[in-house]
PDB file of C-alpha atoms in Angstrom:
ATOM      1  CA  MET A   1      52.078  -9.710  41.309  1.00  0.00           C
ATOM      2  CA  SER A   2      51.212  -7.063  38.599  1.00  0.00           C
ATOM      3  CA  ALA A   3      48.252  -7.998  36.651  1.00  0.00           C
ATOM      4  CA  ARG A   4      50.179  -7.491  33.277  1.00  0.00           C
ATOM      5  CA  LEU A   5      52.602 -10.222  32.462  1.00  0.00           C
ATOM      6  CA  PHE A   6      55.853  -9.072  31.271  1.00  0.00           C
ATOM      7  CA  GLN A   7      56.872 -10.906  28.038  1.00  0.00           C
ATOM      8  CA  PRO A   8      60.596 -11.093  27.700  1.00  0.00           C
ATOM      9  CA  GLN A   9      60.560 -13.413  24.564  1.00  0.00           C
ATOM     10  CA  TYR A  10      59.813 -10.368  22.505  1.00  0.00           C
ATOM     11  CA  LEU A  11      62.698  -8.170  23.505  1.00  0.00           C
ATOM     12  CA  GLN A  12      65.684  -8.077  21.202  1.00  0.00           C
ATOM     13  CA  ALA A  13      69.137  -7.859  22.764  1.00  0.00           C
ATOM     14  CA  PRO A  14      70.620  -4.314  22.745  1.00  0.00           C
ATOM     15  CA  ARG A  15      72.691  -3.362  19.833  1.00  0.00           C
ATOM     16  CA  ASN A  16      76.386  -4.623  19.937  1.00  0.00           C
ATOM     17  CA  PHE A  17      75.249  -6.702  22.916  1.00  0.00           C
ATOM     18  CA  VAL A  18      78.101  -8.809  24.729  1.00  0.00           C
ATOM     19  CA  LEU A  19      77.026 -11.479  27.099  1.00  0.00           C
ATOM     20  CA  PRO A  20      78.781 -10.819  30.226  1.00  0.00           C
ATOM     21  CA  GLN A  21      80.626 -13.351  32.276  1.00  0.00           C
ATOM     22  CA  PHE A  22      80.872 -13.002  36.011  1.00  0.00           C
ATOM     23  CA  SER A  23      82.302 -15.429  38.419  1.00  0.00           C
ATOM     24  CA  GLN A  24      80.408 -14.121  41.328  1.00  0.00           C
ATOM     25  CA  ALA A  25      77.160 -12.493  42.142  1.00  0.00           C
ATOM     26  CA  ILE A  26      76.926  -8.762  40.885  1.00  0.00           C
ATOM     27  CA  CYS A  27      75.595  -5.475  42.347  1.00  0.00           C
ATOM     28  CA  LEU A  28      73.563  -3.526  39.681  1.00  0.00           C
ATOM     29  CA  GLU A  29      72.778   0.102  39.171  1.00  0.00           C
ATOM     30  CA  ILE A  30      70.149   1.140  36.733  1.00  0.00           C
ATOM     31  CA  GLY A  31      70.424   4.770  35.531  1.00  0.00           C
ATOM     32  CA  ALA A  32      73.903   5.218  36.341  1.00  0.00           C
ATOM     33  CA  GLY A  33      74.229   8.718  34.994  1.00  0.00           C
ATOM     34  CA  MET A  34      77.486  10.162  34.824  1.00  0.00           C
ATOM     35  CA  GLY A  35      78.885   7.497  37.182  1.00  0.00           C
ATOM     36  CA  ARG A  36      79.392   9.318  40.440  1.00  0.00           C
ATOM     37  CA  HIS A  37      77.687   6.724  42.602  1.00  0.00           C
ATOM     38  CA  ALA A  38      79.098   3.788  40.469  1.00  0.00           C
ATOM     39  CA  ILE A  39      82.615   4.985  41.031  1.00  0.00           C
ATOM     40  CA  LEU A  40      82.332   5.657  44.619  1.00  0.00           C
ATOM     41  CA  PHE A  41      80.735   2.275  45.339  1.00  0.00           C
ATOM     42  CA  ALA A  42      83.285   0.367  43.200  1.00  0.00           C
ATOM     43  CA  GLU A  43      86.165   2.103  45.305  1.00  0.00           C
ATOM     44  CA  GLN A  44      84.582   1.390  48.541  1.00  0.00           C
ATOM     45  CA  ASN A  45      83.711  -2.185  47.820  1.00  0.00           C
ATOM     46  CA  PRO A  46      86.811  -3.683  45.980  1.00  0.00           C
ATOM     47  CA  ASN A  47      85.579  -7.319  46.583  1.00  0.00           C
ATOM     48  CA  LYS A  48      82.047  -6.634  44.853  1.00  0.00           C
ATOM     49  CA  ILE A  49      81.374  -6.329  41.118  1.00  0.00           C
ATOM     50  CA  LEU A  50      79.159  -3.399  40.197  1.00  0.00           C
ATOM     51  CA  VAL A  51      77.321  -3.253  36.667  1.00  0.00           C
ATOM     52  CA  ALA A  52      76.343   0.170  36.033  1.00  0.00           C
ATOM     53  CA  VAL A  53      73.763   0.573  33.100  1.00  0.00           C
ATOM     54  CA  GLU A  54      73.125   4.156  31.604  1.00  0.00           C
ATOM     55  CA  ARG A  55      71.102   4.701  28.557  1.00  0.00           C
ATOM     56  CA  THR A  56      71.714   8.272  27.597  1.00  0.00           C
ATOM     57  CA  SER A  57      74.691   8.652  25.311  1.00  0.00           C
ATOM     58  CA  ALA A  58      75.872  11.938  26.555  1.00  0.00           C
ATOM     59  CA  LYS A  59      75.983  10.867  30.293  1.00  0.00           C
ATOM     60  CA  PHE A  60      77.344   7.512  29.434  1.00  0.00           C
ATOM     61  CA  LYS A  61      80.287   9.153  27.516  1.00  0.00           C
ATOM     62  CA  VAL A  62      81.213  11.159  30.506  1.00  0.00           C
ATOM     63  CA  PHE A  63      80.872   7.971  32.664  1.00  0.00           C
ATOM     64  CA  ALA A  64      83.101   5.927  30.395  1.00  0.00           C
ATOM     65  CA  ALA A  65      85.763   8.528  30.555  1.00  0.00           C
ATOM     66  CA  ARG A  66      85.742   8.675  34.163  1.00  0.00           C
ATOM     67  CA  GLN A  67      85.877   5.099  34.520  1.00  0.00           C
ATOM     68  CA  GLN A  68      89.060   5.081  32.428  1.00  0.00           C
ATOM     69  CA  ASP A  69      90.366   7.659  34.738  1.00  0.00           C
ATOM     70  CA  HIS A  70      89.767   5.584  37.843  1.00  0.00           C
ATOM     71  CA  GLN A  71      90.712   2.173  36.115  1.00  0.00           C
ATOM     72  CA  LEU A  72      88.309   0.154  38.490  1.00  0.00           C
ATOM     73  CA  GLU A  73      88.632  -3.523  37.597  1.00  0.00           C
ATOM     74  CA  ASN A  74      85.243  -4.191  39.517  1.00  0.00           C
ATOM     75  CA  LEU A  75      83.205  -1.620  37.604  1.00  0.00           C
ATOM     76  CA  TYR A  76      81.517  -2.352  34.433  1.00  0.00           C
ATOM     77  CA  PRO A  77      79.849   0.435  32.559  1.00  0.00           C
ATOM     78  CA  VAL A  78      77.040  -0.518  30.145  1.00  0.00           C
ATOM     79  CA  HIS A  79      75.611   1.725  27.572  1.00  0.00           C
ATOM     80  CA  ALA A  80      72.065   0.311  26.953  1.00  0.00           C
ATOM     81  CA  ASP A  81      68.494   0.149  27.706  1.00  0.00           C
ATOM     82  CA  ALA A  82      68.319  -1.464  31.030  1.00  0.00           C
ATOM     83  CA  ILE A  83      65.178  -3.696  30.236  1.00  0.00           C
ATOM     84  CA  PRO A  84      66.408  -5.635  27.322  1.00  0.00           C
ATOM     85  CA  TRP A  85      70.047  -5.865  28.798  1.00  0.00           C
ATOM     86  CA  VAL A  86      68.729  -7.247  32.061  1.00  0.00           C
ATOM     87  CA  VAL A  87      66.566  -9.742  30.087  1.00  0.00           C
ATOM     88  CA  HIS A  88      69.440 -11.101  27.989  1.00  0.00           C
ATOM     89  CA  ALA A  89      72.449 -10.609  30.327  1.00  0.00           C
ATOM     90  CA  LEU A  90      71.483 -11.879  33.660  1.00  0.00           C
ATOM     91  CA  LEU A  91      70.592 -15.052  34.932  1.00  0.00           C
ATOM     92  CA  PRO A  92      68.156 -15.810  37.739  1.00  0.00           C
ATOM     93  CA  GLN A  93      69.405 -15.283  41.241  1.00  0.00           C
ATOM     94  CA  THR A  94      72.625 -13.511  40.200  1.00  0.00           C
ATOM     95  CA  VAL A  95      72.197  -9.853  41.812  1.00  0.00           C
ATOM     96  CA  GLU A  96      73.026  -9.184  45.267  1.00  0.00           C
ATOM     97  CA  GLN A  97      72.225  -5.577  45.377  1.00  0.00           C
ATOM     98  CA  LEU A  98      70.269  -3.200  43.273  1.00  0.00           C
ATOM     99  CA  PHE A  99      70.450   0.466  43.144  1.00  0.00           C
ATOM    100  CA  LEU A 100      67.649   2.790  41.576  1.00  0.00           C
ATOM    101  CA  LEU A 101      69.011   6.314  42.660  1.00  0.00           C
ATOM    102  CA  TYR A 102      66.773   9.138  41.615  1.00  0.00           C
ATOM    103  CA  PRO A 103      64.906   7.596  38.726  1.00  0.00           C
ATOM    104  CA  ASN A 104      63.040   9.660  36.274  1.00  0.00           C
ATOM    105  CA  PRO A 105      59.553  10.173  38.014  1.00  0.00           C
ATOM    106  CA  GLU A 106      57.833  10.059  34.602  1.00  0.00           C
ATOM    107  CA  PRO A 107      55.245  12.686  35.732  1.00  0.00           C
ATOM    108  CA  LYS A 108      53.314  12.172  32.332  1.00  0.00           C
ATOM    109  CA  ASN A 109      53.454   8.411  32.226  1.00  0.00           C
ATOM    110  CA  PRO A 110      53.151   6.693  35.727  1.00  0.00           C
ATOM    111  CA  ALA A 111      52.956   3.302  34.184  1.00  0.00           C
ATOM    112  CA  GLN A 112      56.622   3.684  33.312  1.00  0.00           C
ATOM    113  CA  ARG A 113      57.694   4.004  36.968  1.00  0.00           C
ATOM    114  CA  TRP A 114      59.899   1.173  37.972  1.00  0.00           C
ATOM    115  CA  LEU A 115      57.566  -0.477  40.591  1.00  0.00           C
ATOM    116  CA  ASN A 116      54.495   0.064  38.281  1.00  0.00           C
ATOM    117  CA  MET A 117      56.011  -1.847  35.404  1.00  0.00           C
ATOM    118  CA  PRO A 118      55.403  -5.630  34.845  1.00  0.00           C
ATOM    119  CA  PHE A 119      59.203  -5.746  34.293  1.00  0.00           C
ATOM    120  CA  PHE A 120      59.864  -5.269  37.848  1.00  0.00           C
ATOM    121  CA  GLU A 121      58.620  -8.738  38.524  1.00  0.00           C
ATOM    122  CA  PHE A 122      61.285 -10.187  35.902  1.00  0.00           C
ATOM    123  CA  LEU A 123      63.884  -7.779  37.697  1.00  0.00           C
ATOM    124  CA  LEU A 124      63.092  -9.406  41.239  1.00  0.00           C
ATOM    125  CA  SER A 125      63.597 -12.856  39.578  1.00  0.00           C
ATOM    126  CA  ARG A 126      67.192 -11.912  39.002  1.00  0.00           C
ATOM    127  CA  LEU A 127      67.839 -11.002  42.580  1.00  0.00           C
ATOM    128  CA  GLN A 128      69.263 -13.522  45.108  1.00  0.00           C
ATOM    129  CA  ASP A 129      67.411 -14.290  48.301  1.00  0.00           C
ATOM    130  CA  ASN A 130      67.880 -11.537  50.844  1.00  0.00           C
ATOM    131  CA  ALA A 131      69.134  -9.175  48.140  1.00  0.00           C
ATOM    132  CA  ARG A 132      68.491  -5.547  48.853  1.00  0.00           C
ATOM    133  CA  ILE A 133      67.153  -2.649  46.631  1.00  0.00           C
ATOM    134  CA  THR A 134      67.867   0.879  47.142  1.00  0.00           C
ATOM    135  CA  LEU A 135      65.313   3.334  45.627  1.00  0.00           C
ATOM    136  CA  ALA A 136      65.891   7.085  46.364  1.00  0.00           C
ATOM    137  CA  SER A 137      63.987  10.117  45.253  1.00  0.00           C
ATOM    138  CA  ASN A 138      63.573  13.665  46.297  1.00  0.00           C
ATOM    139  CA  ILE A 139      59.895  13.405  45.409  1.00  0.00           C
ATOM    140  CA  PRO A 140      57.846  12.291  48.466  1.00  0.00           C
ATOM    141  CA  ALA A 141      54.622  11.258  46.291  1.00  0.00           C
ATOM    142  CA  TYR A 142      57.123   9.120  44.189  1.00  0.00           C
ATOM    143  CA  LEU A 143      58.022   7.221  47.111  1.00  0.00           C
ATOM    144  CA  ASP A 144      54.598   7.151  48.586  1.00  0.00           C
ATOM    145  CA  GLU A 145      53.378   5.457  45.557  1.00  0.00           C
ATOM    146  CA  ALA A 146      56.427   3.022  45.390  1.00  0.00           C
ATOM    147  CA  ALA A 147      55.643   2.101  49.091  1.00  0.00           C
ATOM    148  CA  SER A 148      52.064   1.310  48.430  1.00  0.00           C
ATOM    149  CA  GLN A 149      52.990  -0.888  45.424  1.00  0.00           C
ATOM    150  CA  LEU A 150      55.496  -2.895  47.662  1.00  0.00           C
ATOM    151  CA  GLU A 151      52.852  -3.500  50.172  1.00  0.00           C
ATOM    152  CA  GLN A 152      49.833  -4.219  47.968  1.00  0.00           C
ATOM    153  CA  VAL A 153      51.328  -5.591  44.761  1.00  0.00           C
ATOM    154  CA  TRP A 154      54.732  -6.981  45.100  1.00  0.00           C
ATOM    155  CA  LYS A 155      54.584  -7.941  48.945  1.00  0.00           C
ATOM    156  CA  LEU A 156      57.985  -6.927  49.924  1.00  0.00           C
ATOM    157  CA  PRO A 157      59.374  -5.769  53.265  1.00  0.00           C
ATOM    158  CA  PHE A 158      61.149  -2.213  53.118  1.00  0.00           C
ATOM    159  CA  VAL A 159      62.176   0.504  55.408  1.00  0.00           C
ATOM    160  CA  ARG A 160      61.782   4.216  54.462  1.00  0.00           C
ATOM    161  CA  GLN A 161      64.448   6.624  55.794  1.00  0.00           C
ATOM    162  CA  ALA A 162      65.663  10.034  55.183  1.00  0.00           C
ATOM    163  CA  ILE A 163      68.873  10.656  53.427  1.00  0.00           C
ATOM    164  CA  ALA A 164      71.773  12.413  55.550  1.00  0.00           C
ATOM    165  CA  PRO A 165      72.114  16.032  54.414  1.00  0.00           C
ATOM    166  CA  ASP A 166      75.918  15.410  53.701  1.00  0.00           C
ATOM    167  CA  SER A 167      75.226  12.516  51.394  1.00  0.00           C
ATOM    168  CA  ALA A 168      76.699  12.841  48.049  1.00  0.00           C
ATOM    169  CA  ARG A 169      76.137   9.601  46.007  1.00  0.00           C
ATOM    170  CA  THR A 170      75.003  10.966  42.968  1.00  0.00           C
ATOM    171  CA  HIS A 171      75.144  14.525  41.134  1.00  0.00           C
ATOM    172  CA  PHE A 172      71.377  14.732  41.594  1.00  0.00           C
ATOM    173  CA  GLU A 173      71.729  14.056  45.258  1.00  0.00           C
ATOM    174  CA  VAL A 174      74.193  16.633  45.716  1.00  0.00           C
ATOM    175  CA  LYS A 175      71.856  19.161  43.834  1.00  0.00           C
ATOM    176  CA  TYR A 176      68.732  18.258  45.761  1.00  0.00           C
ATOM    177  CA  LEU A 177      70.310  18.258  49.257  1.00  0.00           C
ATOM    178  CA  ALA A 178      71.902  21.495  48.448  1.00  0.00           C
ATOM    179  CA  ARG A 179      68.412  22.946  47.766  1.00  0.00           C
ATOM    180  CA  GLY A 180      67.232  21.585  50.942  1.00  0.00           C
ATOM    181  CA  GLU A 181      64.867  19.079  49.467  1.00  0.00           C
ATOM    182  CA  PRO A 182      63.714  16.205  51.441  1.00  0.00           C
ATOM    183  CA  CYS A 183      65.463  13.377  49.990  1.00  0.00           C
ATOM    184  CA  GLU A 184      64.437   9.767  51.082  1.00  0.00           C
ATOM    185  CA  GLU A 185      65.071   6.226  50.212  1.00  0.00           C
ATOM    186  CA  LEU A 186      63.282   2.926  50.449  1.00  0.00           C
ATOM    187  CA  ILE A 187      65.498   0.022  51.355  1.00  0.00           C
ATOM    188  CA  ILE A 188      63.615  -3.209  50.039  1.00  0.00           C
ATOM    189  CA  THR A 189      64.499  -6.725  50.723  1.00  0.00           C
ATOM    190  CA  LYS A 190      63.643  -9.751  48.641  1.00  0.00           C
ATOM    191  CA  PRO A 191      62.898 -12.283  51.404  1.00  0.00           C
ATOM    192  CA  ALA A 192      64.220 -16.052  51.018  1.00  0.00           C
ATOM    193  CA  GLY A 193      61.749 -18.238  49.166  1.00  0.00           C
ATOM    194  CA  TYR A 194      60.216 -15.196  47.284  1.00  0.00           C
ATOM    195  CA  GLN A 195      58.913 -16.559  43.990  1.00  0.00           C
ATOM    196  CA  THR A 196      58.155 -14.834  40.735  1.00  0.00           C
ATOM    197  CA  ARG A 197      56.811 -16.034  37.293  1.00  0.00           C
ATOM    198  CA  PHE A 198      60.336 -15.726  35.929  1.00  0.00           C
ATOM    199  CA  ASP A 199      62.364 -17.599  38.378  1.00  0.00           C
ATOM    200  CA  SER A 200      63.307 -20.187  35.590  1.00  0.00           C
ATOM    201  CA  TYR A 201      63.556 -18.039  32.602  1.00  0.00           C
ATOM    202  CA  ILE A 202      67.027 -17.710  30.759  1.00  0.00           C
ATOM    203  CA  SER A 203      67.091 -15.701  27.494  1.00  0.00           C
ATOM    204  CA  PRO A 204      68.056 -17.892  24.642  1.00  0.00           C
ATOM    205  CA  VAL A 205      70.981 -15.573  24.083  1.00  0.00           C
ATOM    206  CA  ALA A 206      72.308 -16.601  27.414  1.00  0.00           C
ATOM    207  CA  ARG A 207      71.868 -20.280  26.634  1.00  0.00           C
ATOM    208  CA  CYS A 208      74.231 -19.936  23.838  1.00  0.00           C
TER     209      CYS A 208
END
């Protein structure tokens, strides 16, 4: 596990936070952008609930408008910073699938990359046994580092694979593949029995 311990108790809930109520496990997308993947996934998986979180106001505005056009009852767009939202909104072992598609590579601040953050341990505690994480990037060095973290720090099994040239899950993916850039993804599994230091943590907001 990460040497630095994430401290969820110091995070305030996002502004205008509403505690979600779901009757089944959810899928979660962090960094949903303008919602291309979220809408496609919700259309193709009507029996799954997808919560898609986007922090940037301009992108979320487009996403929310597109969601209204499609009227997908199983898609929940959320305008918030994902870290405090996850801390206060999600209970342990409630996420069956997580998407991190083309996240900001944070070239000037590697500590802010998802698998380098102590928060990643908390995020793992929200995942069910055998849940899957999809991490996609067009930067080989980013995935090299993530793979190293999975092996050395998080001890999680994964498969690294090329993304098909005709894939079009996100606007970034369409753009990168059209340029001929080598897009790849890590498919990460949380094994049954995997333990974190947050497996019993529930935000006081969620207890109310």
